Tab-separated table of C-alpha atoms in Angstrom:
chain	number	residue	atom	x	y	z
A	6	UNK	CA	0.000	0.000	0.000
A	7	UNK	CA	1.807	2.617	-0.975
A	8	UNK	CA	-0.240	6.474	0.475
A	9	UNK	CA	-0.322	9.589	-1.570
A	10	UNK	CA	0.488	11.544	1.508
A	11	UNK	CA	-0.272	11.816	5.475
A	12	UNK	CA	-3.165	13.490	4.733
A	13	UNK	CA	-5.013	10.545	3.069
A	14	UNK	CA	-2.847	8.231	5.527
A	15	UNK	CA	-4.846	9.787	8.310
A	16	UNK	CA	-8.361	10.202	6.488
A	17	UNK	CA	-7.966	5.655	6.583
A	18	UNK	CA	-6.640	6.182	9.467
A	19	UNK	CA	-9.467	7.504	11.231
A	20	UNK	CA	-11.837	5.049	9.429
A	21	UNK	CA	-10.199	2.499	10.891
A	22	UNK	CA	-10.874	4.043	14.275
A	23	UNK	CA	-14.373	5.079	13.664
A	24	UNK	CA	-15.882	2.963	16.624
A	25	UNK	CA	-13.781	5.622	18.664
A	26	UNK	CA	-15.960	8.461	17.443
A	27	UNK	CA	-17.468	10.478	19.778
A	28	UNK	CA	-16.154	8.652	22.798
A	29	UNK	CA	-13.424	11.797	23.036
A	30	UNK	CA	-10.647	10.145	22.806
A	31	UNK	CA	-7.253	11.829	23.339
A	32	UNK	CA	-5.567	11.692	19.874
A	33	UNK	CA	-1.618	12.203	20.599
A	34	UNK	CA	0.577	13.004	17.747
A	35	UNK	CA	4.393	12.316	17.754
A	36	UNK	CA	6.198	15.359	16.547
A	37	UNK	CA	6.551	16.311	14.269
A	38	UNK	CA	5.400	14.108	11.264
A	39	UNK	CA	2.368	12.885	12.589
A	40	UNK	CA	0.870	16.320	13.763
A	41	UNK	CA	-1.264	17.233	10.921
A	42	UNK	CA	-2.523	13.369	10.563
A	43	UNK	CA	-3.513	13.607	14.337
A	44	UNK	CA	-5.229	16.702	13.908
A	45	UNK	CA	-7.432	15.217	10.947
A	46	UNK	CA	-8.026	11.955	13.256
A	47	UNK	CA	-8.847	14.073	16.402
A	48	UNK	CA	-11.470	16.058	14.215
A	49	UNK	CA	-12.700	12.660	12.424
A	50	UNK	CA	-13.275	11.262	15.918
A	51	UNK	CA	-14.654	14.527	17.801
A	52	UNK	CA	-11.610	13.750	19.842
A	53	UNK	CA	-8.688	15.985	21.683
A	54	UNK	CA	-5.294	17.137	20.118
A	55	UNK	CA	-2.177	17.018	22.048
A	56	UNK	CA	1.667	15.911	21.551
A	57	UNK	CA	3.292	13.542	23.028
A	58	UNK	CA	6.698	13.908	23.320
A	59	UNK	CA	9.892	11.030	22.637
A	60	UNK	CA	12.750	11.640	20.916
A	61	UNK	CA	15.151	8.716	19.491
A	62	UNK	CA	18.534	8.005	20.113
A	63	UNK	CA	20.689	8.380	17.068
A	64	UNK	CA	23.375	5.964	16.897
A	65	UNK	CA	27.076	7.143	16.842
A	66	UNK	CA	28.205	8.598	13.210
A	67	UNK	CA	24.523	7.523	11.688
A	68	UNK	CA	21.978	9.821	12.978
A	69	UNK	CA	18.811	8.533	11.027
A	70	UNK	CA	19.560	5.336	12.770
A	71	UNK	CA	17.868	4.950	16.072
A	72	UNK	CA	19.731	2.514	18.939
A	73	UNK	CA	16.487	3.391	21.191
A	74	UNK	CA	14.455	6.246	22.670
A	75	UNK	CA	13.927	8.251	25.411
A	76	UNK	CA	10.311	9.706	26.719
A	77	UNK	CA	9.185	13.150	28.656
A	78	UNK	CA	10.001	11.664	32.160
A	79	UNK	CA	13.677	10.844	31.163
A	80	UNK	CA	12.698	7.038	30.943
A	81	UNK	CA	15.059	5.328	28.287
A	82	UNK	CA	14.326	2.701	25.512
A	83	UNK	CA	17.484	1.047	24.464
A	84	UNK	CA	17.512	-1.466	21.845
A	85	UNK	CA	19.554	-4.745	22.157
A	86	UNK	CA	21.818	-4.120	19.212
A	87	UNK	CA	23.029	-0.661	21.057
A	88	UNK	CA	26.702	-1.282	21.969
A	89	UNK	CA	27.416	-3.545	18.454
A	90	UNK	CA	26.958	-0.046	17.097
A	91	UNK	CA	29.462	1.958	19.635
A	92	UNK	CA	27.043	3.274	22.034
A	93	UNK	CA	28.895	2.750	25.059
A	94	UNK	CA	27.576	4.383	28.315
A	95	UNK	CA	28.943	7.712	27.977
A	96	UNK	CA	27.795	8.141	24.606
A	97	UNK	CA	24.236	7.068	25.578
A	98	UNK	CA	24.355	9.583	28.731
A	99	UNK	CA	25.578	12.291	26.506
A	100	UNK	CA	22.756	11.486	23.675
A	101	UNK	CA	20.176	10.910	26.001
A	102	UNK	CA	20.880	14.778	27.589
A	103	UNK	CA	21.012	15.594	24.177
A	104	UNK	CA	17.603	14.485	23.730
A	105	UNK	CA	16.122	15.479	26.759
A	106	UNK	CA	17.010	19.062	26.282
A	107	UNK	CA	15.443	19.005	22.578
A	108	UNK	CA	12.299	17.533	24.497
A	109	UNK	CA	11.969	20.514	27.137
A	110	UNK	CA	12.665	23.153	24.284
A	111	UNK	CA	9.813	21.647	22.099
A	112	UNK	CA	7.453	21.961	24.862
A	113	UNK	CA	8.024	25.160	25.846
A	114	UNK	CA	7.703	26.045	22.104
A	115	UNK	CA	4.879	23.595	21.746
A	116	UNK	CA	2.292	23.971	24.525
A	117	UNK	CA	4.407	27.126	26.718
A	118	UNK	CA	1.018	28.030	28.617
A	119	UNK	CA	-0.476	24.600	30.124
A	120	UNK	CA	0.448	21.164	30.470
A	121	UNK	CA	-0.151	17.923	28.882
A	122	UNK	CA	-3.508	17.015	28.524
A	123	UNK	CA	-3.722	14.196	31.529
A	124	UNK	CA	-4.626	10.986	29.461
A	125	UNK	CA	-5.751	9.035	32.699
A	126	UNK	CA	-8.670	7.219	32.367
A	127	UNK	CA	-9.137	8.126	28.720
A	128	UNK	CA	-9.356	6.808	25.341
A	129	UNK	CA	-5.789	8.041	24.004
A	130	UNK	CA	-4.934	7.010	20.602
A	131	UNK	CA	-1.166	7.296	19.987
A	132	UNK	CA	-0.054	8.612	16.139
A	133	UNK	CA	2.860	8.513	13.961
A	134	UNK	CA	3.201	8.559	10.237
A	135	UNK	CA	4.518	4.750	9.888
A	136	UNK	CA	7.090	3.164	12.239
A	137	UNK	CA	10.797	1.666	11.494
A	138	UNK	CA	12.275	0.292	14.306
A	139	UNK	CA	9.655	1.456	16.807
A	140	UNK	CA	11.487	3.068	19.487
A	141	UNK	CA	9.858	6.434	19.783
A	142	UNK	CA	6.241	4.399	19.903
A	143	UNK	CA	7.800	2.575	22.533
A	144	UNK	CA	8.739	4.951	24.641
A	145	UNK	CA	5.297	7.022	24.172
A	146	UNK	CA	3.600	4.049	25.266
A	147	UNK	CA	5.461	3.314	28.074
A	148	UNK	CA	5.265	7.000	29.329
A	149	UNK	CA	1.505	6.860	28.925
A	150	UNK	CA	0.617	3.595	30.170
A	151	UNK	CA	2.095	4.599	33.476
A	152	UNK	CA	-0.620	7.337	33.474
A	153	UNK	CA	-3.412	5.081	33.422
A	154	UNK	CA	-5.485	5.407	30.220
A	155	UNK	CA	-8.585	3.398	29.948
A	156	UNK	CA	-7.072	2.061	27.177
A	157	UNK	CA	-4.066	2.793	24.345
A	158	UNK	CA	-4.281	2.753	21.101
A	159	UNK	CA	-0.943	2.502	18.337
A	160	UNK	CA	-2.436	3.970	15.363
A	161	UNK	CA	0.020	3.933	12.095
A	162	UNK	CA	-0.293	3.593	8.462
A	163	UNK	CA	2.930	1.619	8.195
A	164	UNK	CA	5.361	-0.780	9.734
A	165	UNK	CA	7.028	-3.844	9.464
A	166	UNK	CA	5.561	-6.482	10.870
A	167	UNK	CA	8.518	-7.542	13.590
A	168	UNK	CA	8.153	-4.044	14.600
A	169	UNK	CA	4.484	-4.818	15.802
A	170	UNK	CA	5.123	-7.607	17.566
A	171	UNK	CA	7.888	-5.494	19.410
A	172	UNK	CA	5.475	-2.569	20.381
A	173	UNK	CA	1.909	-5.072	20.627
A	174	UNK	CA	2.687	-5.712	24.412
A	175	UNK	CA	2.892	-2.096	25.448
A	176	UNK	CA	-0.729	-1.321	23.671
A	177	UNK	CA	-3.995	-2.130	24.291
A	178	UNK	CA	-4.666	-2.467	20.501
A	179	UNK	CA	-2.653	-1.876	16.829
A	180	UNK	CA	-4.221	-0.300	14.491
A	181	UNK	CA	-1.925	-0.322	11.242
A	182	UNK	CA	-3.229	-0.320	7.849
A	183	UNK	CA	-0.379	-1.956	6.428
A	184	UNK	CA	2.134	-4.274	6.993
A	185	UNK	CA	4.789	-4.574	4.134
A	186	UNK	CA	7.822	-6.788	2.987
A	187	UNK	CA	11.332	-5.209	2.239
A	188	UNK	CA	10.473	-2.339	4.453
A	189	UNK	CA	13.676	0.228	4.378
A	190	UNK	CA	11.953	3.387	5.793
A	191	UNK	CA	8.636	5.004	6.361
A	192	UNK	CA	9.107	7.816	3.207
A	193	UNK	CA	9.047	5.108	0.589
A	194	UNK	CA	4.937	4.350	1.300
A	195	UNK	CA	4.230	7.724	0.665
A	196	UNK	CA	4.483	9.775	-2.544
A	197	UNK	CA	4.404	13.029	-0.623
A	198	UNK	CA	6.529	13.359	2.538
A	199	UNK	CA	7.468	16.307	2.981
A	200	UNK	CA	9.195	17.699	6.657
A	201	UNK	CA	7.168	19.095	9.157
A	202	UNK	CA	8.338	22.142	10.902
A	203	UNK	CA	8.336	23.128	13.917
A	204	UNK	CA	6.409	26.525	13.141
A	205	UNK	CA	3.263	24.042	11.605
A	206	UNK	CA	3.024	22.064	14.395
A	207	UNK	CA	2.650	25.426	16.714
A	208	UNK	CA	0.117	26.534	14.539
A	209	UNK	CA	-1.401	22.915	14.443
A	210	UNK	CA	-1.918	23.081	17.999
A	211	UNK	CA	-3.190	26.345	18.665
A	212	UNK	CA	-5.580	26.280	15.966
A	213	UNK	CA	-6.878	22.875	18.010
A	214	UNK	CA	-8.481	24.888	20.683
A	215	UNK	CA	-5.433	25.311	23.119
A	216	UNK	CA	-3.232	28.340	23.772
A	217	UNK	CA	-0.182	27.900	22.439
């Protein structure tokens, strides 16, 4: 399945998830790809926008290749295959501080007047435009489950299959429209993936109803 771009990603998205309308869920986008197809999903579903916020761990010398994740709370996702790529312990302190600073500056740029939308004891529906090796969903989920929802949601147009089984434990349910062979990266299911900035995600988000 290849998508023409997020937009009609999250348009199936949300059909998928149409026996969540009206029960106002708590749509949470992973920034910054998967704003504007959480926004569509939130407004499909009469739910609520937010962010949640995870940033990966690049690997040393290869920074589109992610040895794990780390979430809001400083919790840390570390993949298995870390040190065979020269993260030693340093490097992952330094990387996660890295990351943990990027974090704090996004929300202040993000959402610089409230907090978080508490997800406890709601539907929340976590979004990203496809996954690779699933470390940012990981750590999302992790950082939300300990907040007691009523129940999680993993909501993706893409991923590899052994990267479902990795994140199925830490969600209630998977909701992923497809499932390909010879999976490289997320931008090669879409014909249109452009970045996202930083400055549409702001306006994403205070368009939603909240003061950003």
């Amino acid at each position: 399945m290849i998508f023409t771009n997020r937009i009609t990603a999250a348009q199936q998205l949300a059909a998928a998830l149409s026996e969540y309308r009206d029960k106002h869920p708590l749509v949470l986008a992973i920034p910054r790809g998967a704003v504007p197809m959480a926004k569509i999903i939130a407004g499909e579903l009469n739910g609520e926008l937010d962010v949640v916020l995870v940033r990966k761990l690049r690997a040393p010398g290869n920074p589109e290749f992610a040895i794990g994740s780390v979430d809001e709370s400083g919790w840390t996702y570390l993949a298995d295959y870390a040190p065979q790529v020269g993260a030693d312990k340093e490097y992952i302190r330094n990387e996660v501080s890295t990351q943990l600073e990027t974090i704090r500056q996004r929300r202040s740029q993000y959402t610089p007047v409230r907090q978080p939308i508490d997800p406890a004891a709601r539907i929340v529906i976590v979004v990203d435009d496809g996954l690779a090796t699933g470390s940012t969903m990981l750590a999302a989920l992790h950082g939300l489950r300990a907040k007691q929802p009523a129940e999680l949601v993993c909501a993706v147009p893409v991923a590899p299959s052994d990267t479902l089984e990795k994140v199925r434990s830490n969600a209630d349910r998977i909701v992923c429209l497809s499932t390909p062979f010879n999976f490289r990266a997320v931008a090669q299911f879409y014909l249109d993936f452009p970045q996202v900035t930083d400055e549409e995600v702001i306006a994403i988000l205070a368009s939603s109803g909240h003061d950003c």
